[in-house]
Amino acid sequence: MEQKLLLIAVLFSFVYESSAIHCFYCNSANNSACADVMALEPELRARIIPAVHCETAVPTPATERFFCRKIVQTIFHSHRDSEVRVTRGCGWVRHHRECYKADNADHLETVCQCFEDHCNGSERVNAALAVAALCAFGRLLLS
């Protein structure tokens, strides 16, 4: 019985959602380490990549549910080579897809949103891993 209670607690930890989220907050235009924060050792990353508590860092109505966002832009310049910029921060207006692309005349961008602390540091947000873990715990719970 104790094992089943523990499994239920673990399962709920995957689905719990809170607006008190911490996200990396940087722009590779003025902090080159922002381009790939996971390439840094954790101690160094903590010193040079800011992380913010979204509720206090972003001035929006208190009813908003925050999430982390990562935007990768390829900016086209008419007089020089294109440039890739990565922006990480907080979001509050959700898109119906986890990641989406936007193409404009002067840039291309990929925007990904995620819902766990510091999740906007990864190369790609991966919900499939969480779903697989939930299925495995569900199967153990039912057996």
Coordinates of N, CA and C in Angstrom, one line a residue:
M1 N 0.8 -1.2 0.0 CA 0.0 0.0 0.0 C 0.9 1.3 0.0
E2 N 2.0 1.2 0.8 CA 2.9 2.4 0.8 C 3.5 2.7 -0.5
Q3 N 3.8 1.6 -1.3 CA 4.4 1.8 -2.6 C 3.4 2.5 -3.5
K4 N 2.1 2.1 -3.5 CA 1.1 2.8 -4.3 C 0.9 4.2 -3.9
L5 N 1.0 4.5 -2.7 CA 0.8 5.9 -2.2 C 2.0 6.7 -2.7
L6 N 3.2 6.2 -2.7 CA 4.4 6.8 -3.2 C 4.3 7.1 -4.7
L7 N 3.8 6.1 -5.4 CA 3.7 6.2 -6.9 C 2.6 7.3 -7.2
I8 N 1.6 7.4 -6.4 CA 0.6 8.4 -6.6 C 1.2 9.8 -6.4
A9 N 2.0 9.9 -5.3 CA 2.6 11.2 -5.1 C 3.6 11.6 -6.2
V10 N 4.3 10.6 -6.7 CA 5.3 10.9 -7.8 C 4.5 11.3 -9.1
L11 N 3.4 10.6 -9.3 CA 2.5 10.9 -10.5 C 2.0 12.3 -10.4
F12 N 1.5 12.7 -9.2 CA 1.0 14.1 -9.1 C 2.1 15.1 -9.2
S13 N 3.3 14.8 -8.9 CA 4.4 15.8 -9.0 C 4.6 16.1 -10.5
F14 N 4.3 15.2 -11.4 CA 4.4 15.5 -12.8 C 3.3 16.4 -13.3
V15 N 2.1 16.4 -12.7 CA 1.0 17.2 -13.3 C 0.8 18.5 -12.5
Y16 N 1.4 18.7 -11.4 CA 1.3 19.9 -10.6 C 1.7 21.1 -11.4
E17 N 0.9 22.1 -11.4 CA 1.3 23.3 -12.2 C 1.2 24.5 -11.2
S18 N 2.2 25.3 -11.3 CA 2.2 26.5 -10.5 C 2.6 27.7 -11.3
S19 N 2.2 28.9 -10.8 CA 2.6 30.1 -11.5 C 3.9 30.6 -10.9
A20 N 4.4 30.0 -9.8 CA 5.6 30.4 -9.2 C 6.8 29.7 -9.9
I21 N 7.2 30.2 -11.1 CA 8.2 29.5 -11.9 C 9.4 30.3 -12.1
H22 N 10.5 29.7 -12.1 CA 11.8 30.3 -12.3 C 12.3 30.0 -13.7
C23 N 12.7 31.0 -14.5 CA 13.2 30.8 -15.8 C 14.5 31.5 -16.1
F24 N 15.3 30.9 -17.0 CA 16.5 31.6 -17.4 C 16.0 32.9 -18.1
Y25 N 16.8 33.9 -18.0 CA 16.4 35.2 -18.5 C 17.6 35.9 -19.2
C26 N 17.8 35.7 -20.5 CA 18.9 36.3 -21.2 C 18.7 36.4 -22.7
N27 N 19.6 37.1 -23.3 CA 19.5 37.3 -24.8 C 21.0 37.2 -25.3
S28 N 21.1 36.3 -26.3 CA 22.5 36.1 -26.8 C 23.1 37.3 -27.5
A29 N 22.2 38.3 -27.8 CA 22.8 39.6 -28.4 C 23.7 40.3 -27.4
N30 N 23.5 40.2 -26.1 CA 24.3 40.8 -25.2 C 25.0 39.9 -24.1
N31 N 24.7 38.6 -24.3 CA 25.3 37.6 -23.4 C 25.4 36.3 -24.2
S32 N 26.6 36.1 -24.8 CA 26.8 35.0 -25.7 C 26.6 33.6 -25.1
A33 N 26.7 33.5 -23.8 CA 26.5 32.2 -23.1 C 25.0 31.8 -23.2
C34 N 24.1 32.8 -23.5 CA 22.7 32.5 -23.6 C 22.4 31.6 -24.8
A35 N 23.2 31.5 -25.8 CA 23.0 30.7 -26.9 C 22.9 29.2 -26.6
D36 N 23.7 28.8 -25.6 CA 23.6 27.3 -25.2 C 24.0 27.2 -23.7
V37 N 23.0 27.5 -22.8 CA 23.2 27.6 -21.4 C 23.6 26.2 -20.8
M38 N 23.1 25.1 -21.4 CA 23.4 23.8 -20.9 C 24.8 23.3 -21.2
A39 N 25.5 24.0 -22.0 CA 26.9 23.7 -22.3 C 27.8 24.1 -21.1
L40 N 27.3 25.0 -20.3 CA 28.1 25.4 -19.1 C 27.9 24.5 -17.9
E41 N 29.0 24.5 -17.1 CA 28.9 23.7 -15.9 C 27.9 24.4 -15.0
P42 N 27.1 23.7 -14.2 CA 26.1 24.3 -13.3 C 26.6 25.5 -12.5
E43 N 27.7 25.4 -11.9 CA 28.2 26.5 -11.1 C 28.5 27.8 -11.9
L44 N 29.1 27.6 -13.1 CA 29.4 28.8 -14.0 C 28.1 29.3 -14.5
R45 N 27.2 28.4 -14.9 CA 25.9 28.9 -15.4 C 25.1 29.7 -14.4
A46 N 25.2 29.3 -13.2 CA 24.5 30.1 -12.1 C 25.1 31.5 -11.9
R47 N 26.4 31.7 -12.3 CA 27.0 33.0 -12.1 C 26.8 33.9 -13.3
I48 N 26.6 33.3 -14.5 CA 26.6 34.2 -15.7 C 25.3 34.2 -16.5
I49 N 24.4 33.3 -16.1 CA 23.0 33.3 -16.8 C 22.0 33.6 -15.7
P50 N 21.4 34.8 -15.8 CA 20.4 35.1 -14.8 C 19.2 34.2 -14.8
A51 N 18.6 33.9 -13.7 CA 17.4 33.2 -13.6 C 16.4 34.1 -12.8
V52 N 15.2 34.2 -13.2 CA 14.2 35.1 -12.6 C 13.0 34.3 -12.1
H53 N 12.4 34.9 -11.1 CA 11.1 34.4 -10.6 C 10.1 35.2 -11.4
C54 N 9.3 34.5 -12.3 CA 8.5 35.3 -13.3 C 7.5 36.2 -12.6
E55 N 6.9 35.7 -11.5 CA 5.8 36.6 -10.9 C 6.3 37.9 -10.4
T56 N 7.6 38.0 -10.0 CA 8.1 39.3 -9.6 C 8.9 40.0 -10.7
A57 N 9.3 39.3 -11.7 CA 10.2 39.9 -12.7 C 9.4 40.5 -13.9
V58 N 8.2 40.0 -14.1 CA 7.4 40.5 -15.3 C 6.2 41.2 -14.8
P59 N 6.1 42.5 -15.1 CA 4.9 43.3 -14.7 C 3.6 43.0 -15.5
T60 N 2.8 42.0 -15.0 CA 1.6 41.7 -15.6 C 0.5 41.5 -14.6
P61 N -0.7 41.4 -14.9 CA -1.8 41.1 -13.9 C -1.5 39.9 -13.1
A62 N -1.9 39.9 -11.8 CA -1.6 38.8 -10.9 C -2.3 37.5 -11.3
T63 N -3.3 37.6 -12.2 CA -4.0 36.4 -12.6 C -3.3 35.6 -13.7
E64 N -2.3 36.0 -14.2 CA -1.6 35.3 -15.3 C -0.8 34.1 -14.7
R65 N -0.8 33.0 -15.5 CA 0.0 31.8 -15.2 C 1.2 31.8 -16.1
F66 N 2.3 32.0 -15.5 CA 3.6 32.1 -16.2 C 4.1 30.8 -16.6
F67 N 5.0 30.9 -17.6 CA 5.8 29.7 -18.1 C 7.1 30.2 -18.6
C68 N 8.0 29.3 -18.9 CA 9.3 29.7 -19.5 C 9.2 29.6 -21.0
R69 N 10.0 30.5 -21.7 CA 9.9 30.5 -23.1 C 11.4 30.6 -23.6
K70 N 11.6 30.0 -24.8 CA 12.9 30.1 -25.5 C 12.5 30.5 -26.9
I71 N 13.2 31.5 -27.4 CA 13.0 32.0 -28.8 C 14.3 31.9 -29.5
V72 N 14.3 31.2 -30.7 CA 15.5 31.2 -31.5 C 15.2 31.9 -32.8
Q73 N 15.9 33.0 -33.1 CA 15.6 33.9 -34.2 C 16.8 33.8 -35.2
T74 N 16.5 33.7 -36.5 CA 17.5 34.0 -37.5 C 17.2 35.3 -38.1
I75 N 18.0 36.3 -37.9 CA 17.7 37.6 -38.4 C 18.5 37.9 -39.7
F76 N 17.8 38.2 -40.7 CA 18.4 38.5 -42.0 C 18.7 40.0 -42.2
H77 N 20.0 40.2 -42.5 CA 20.4 41.6 -42.7 C 20.7 41.8 -44.2
S78 N 20.3 43.0 -44.7 CA 20.5 43.2 -46.2 C 22.0 43.5 -46.5
H79 N 22.7 44.0 -45.6 CA 24.1 44.4 -45.9 C 25.2 43.5 -45.2
R80 N 24.8 42.4 -44.5 CA 25.7 41.5 -43.9 C 25.1 40.2 -43.7
D81 N 25.9 39.2 -43.2 CA 25.4 37.8 -42.9 C 24.3 37.8 -41.9
S82 N 23.5 36.8 -42.0 CA 22.4 36.6 -41.1 C 23.0 36.3 -39.7
E83 N 22.2 36.5 -38.7 CA 22.6 36.3 -37.3 C 21.6 35.5 -36.6
V84 N 22.0 34.6 -35.7 CA 21.1 33.8 -34.9 C 21.2 34.4 -33.4
R85 N 20.0 34.6 -32.9 CA 19.8 35.1 -31.5 C 18.9 34.2 -30.7
V86 N 19.3 34.0 -29.5 CA 18.5 33.1 -28.6 C 18.1 34.0 -27.4
T87 N 16.8 34.0 -27.2 CA 16.2 34.8 -26.1 C 15.5 33.8 -25.1
R88 N 15.8 33.9 -23.9 CA 15.1 33.0 -22.9 C 14.5 34.0 -21.8
G89 N 13.3 33.6 -21.4 CA 12.6 34.4 -20.4 C 11.3 33.8 -20.0
C90 N 10.4 34.7 -19.5 CA 9.1 34.3 -19.0 C 8.0 34.7 -20.1
G91 N 7.0 33.9 -20.1 CA 5.8 34.1 -20.9 C 4.6 34.1 -20.1
W92 N 3.5 34.6 -20.7 CA 2.2 34.6 -20.0 C 1.0 34.4 -20.9
V93 N 1.2 34.6 -22.2 CA 0.2 34.3 -23.2 C 0.6 33.0 -23.9
R94 N -0.2 31.9 -23.6 CA 0.2 30.6 -24.1 C -0.3 30.4 -25.6
H95 N 0.5 29.7 -26.3 CA 0.2 29.2 -27.6 C -0.4 27.8 -27.5
H96 N -1.2 27.4 -28.4 CA -1.8 26.1 -28.3 C -0.8 25.0 -28.6
R97 N 0.3 25.3 -29.2 CA 1.3 24.3 -29.5 C 2.5 24.6 -28.6
E98 N 3.2 23.5 -28.2 CA 4.4 23.6 -27.4 C 5.5 24.4 -28.0
C99 N 5.7 24.2 -29.3 CA 6.7 25.0 -30.1 C 6.0 25.3 -31.4
Y100 N 6.3 26.5 -31.9 CA 5.8 26.9 -33.2 C 6.8 27.8 -33.9
K101 N 6.6 28.0 -35.2 CA 7.6 28.8 -36.0 C 6.8 30.0 -36.6
A102 N 7.5 31.0 -36.8 CA 7.0 32.3 -37.4 C 8.0 32.7 -38.4
D103 N 7.5 32.9 -39.6 CA 8.4 33.4 -40.7 C 8.0 34.8 -41.1
N104 N 8.9 35.7 -41.1 CA 8.7 37.1 -41.5 C 9.7 37.5 -42.5
A105 N 9.5 38.7 -43.1 CA 10.4 39.1 -44.2 C 11.8 39.3 -43.7
D106 N 12.0 39.7 -42.5 CA 13.4 39.9 -42.0 C 13.9 38.9 -41.0
H107 N 13.1 38.0 -40.6 CA 13.6 36.9 -39.7 C 12.7 35.7 -39.6
L108 N 13.3 34.6 -39.2 CA 12.6 33.4 -38.9 C 12.7 33.1 -37.4
E109 N 11.7 32.6 -36.8 CA 11.8 32.3 -35.4 C 11.1 31.0 -35.0
T110 N 11.7 30.4 -34.0 CA 11.1 29.2 -33.4 C 10.9 29.6 -31.9
V111 N 9.6 29.4 -31.4 CA 9.3 29.8 -30.1 C 8.8 28.5 -29.4
C112 N 9.4 28.2 -28.2 CA 9.0 27.0 -27.4 C 8.6 27.5 -26.1
Q113 N 7.6 26.9 -25.5 CA 7.2 27.2 -24.1 C 7.2 25.9 -23.3
C114 N 7.5 26.1 -22.0 CA 7.6 24.9 -21.1 C 7.2 25.4 -19.7
F115 N 6.9 24.4 -18.9 CA 6.2 24.7 -17.6 C 6.9 24.3 -16.3
E116 N 8.2 24.1 -16.4 CA 8.9 23.7 -15.2 C 10.1 24.7 -15.0
D117 N 10.6 24.8 -13.7 CA 11.7 25.7 -13.4 C 12.9 25.4 -14.3
H118 N 13.4 26.5 -14.9 CA 14.6 26.5 -15.7 C 14.5 25.5 -17.0
C119 N 13.3 25.2 -17.4 CA 13.2 24.3 -18.5 C 13.5 25.0 -19.9
N120 N 13.6 26.3 -19.9 CA 14.0 27.0 -21.1 C 15.5 27.0 -21.3
G121 N 16.2 26.2 -20.6 CA 17.7 26.0 -20.8 C 18.0 24.9 -21.8
S122 N 17.1 24.0 -22.0 CA 17.4 22.8 -22.8 C 17.3 23.1 -24.3
E123 N 18.0 22.2 -25.0 CA 18.0 22.4 -26.5 C 16.6 22.4 -27.0
R124 N 15.8 21.5 -26.5 CA 14.4 21.4 -27.0 C 13.5 20.9 -25.9
V125 N 12.4 21.5 -25.8 CA 11.4 21.0 -24.7 C 10.9 19.7 -25.1
N126 N 10.9 18.7 -24.2 CA 10.5 17.3 -24.6 C 9.4 16.8 -23.7
A127 N 8.2 16.9 -24.2 CA 7.0 16.4 -23.4 C 6.9 14.9 -23.5
A128 N 7.5 14.3 -24.5 CA 7.3 12.8 -24.7 C 8.0 12.1 -23.5
L129 N 9.1 12.6 -23.0 CA 9.7 12.0 -21.8 C 8.8 12.0 -20.6
A130 N 8.1 13.0 -20.3 CA 7.2 13.1 -19.2 C 6.0 12.2 -19.4
V131 N 5.5 12.1 -20.7 CA 4.4 11.2 -20.9 C 4.8 9.8 -20.7
A132 N 6.0 9.4 -21.2 CA 6.5 8.0 -21.0 C 6.6 7.7 -19.5
A133 N 7.1 8.6 -18.7 CA 7.2 8.4 -17.3 C 5.9 8.2 -16.7
L134 N 4.9 9.0 -17.1 CA 3.6 8.9 -16.5 C 2.9 7.6 -16.9
C135 N 3.1 7.1 -18.1 CA 2.6 5.8 -18.5 C 3.2 4.7 -17.7
A136 N 4.5 4.8 -17.4 CA 5.2 3.7 -16.7 C 4.7 3.7 -15.2
F137 N 4.6 4.9 -14.6 CA 4.0 4.9 -13.2 C 2.6 4.5 -13.2
G138 N 1.8 4.8 -14.2 CA 0.4 4.3 -14.2 C 0.3 2.8 -14.3
R139 N 1.2 2.2 -15.1 CA 1.2 0.8 -15.2 C 1.6 0.1 -13.9
L140 N 2.6 0.7 -13.2 CA 3.0 0.1 -11.9 C 1.9 0.3 -10.9
L141 N 1.2 1.4 -11.0 CA 0.1 1.6 -10.1 C -1.0 0.6 -10.2
L142 N -1.3 0.3 -11.5 CA -2.4 -0.6 -11.8 C -2.1 -2.1 -11.6
S143 N -0.8 -2.4 -11.5 CA -0.4 -3.8 -11.3 C -0.4 -4.3 -9.9

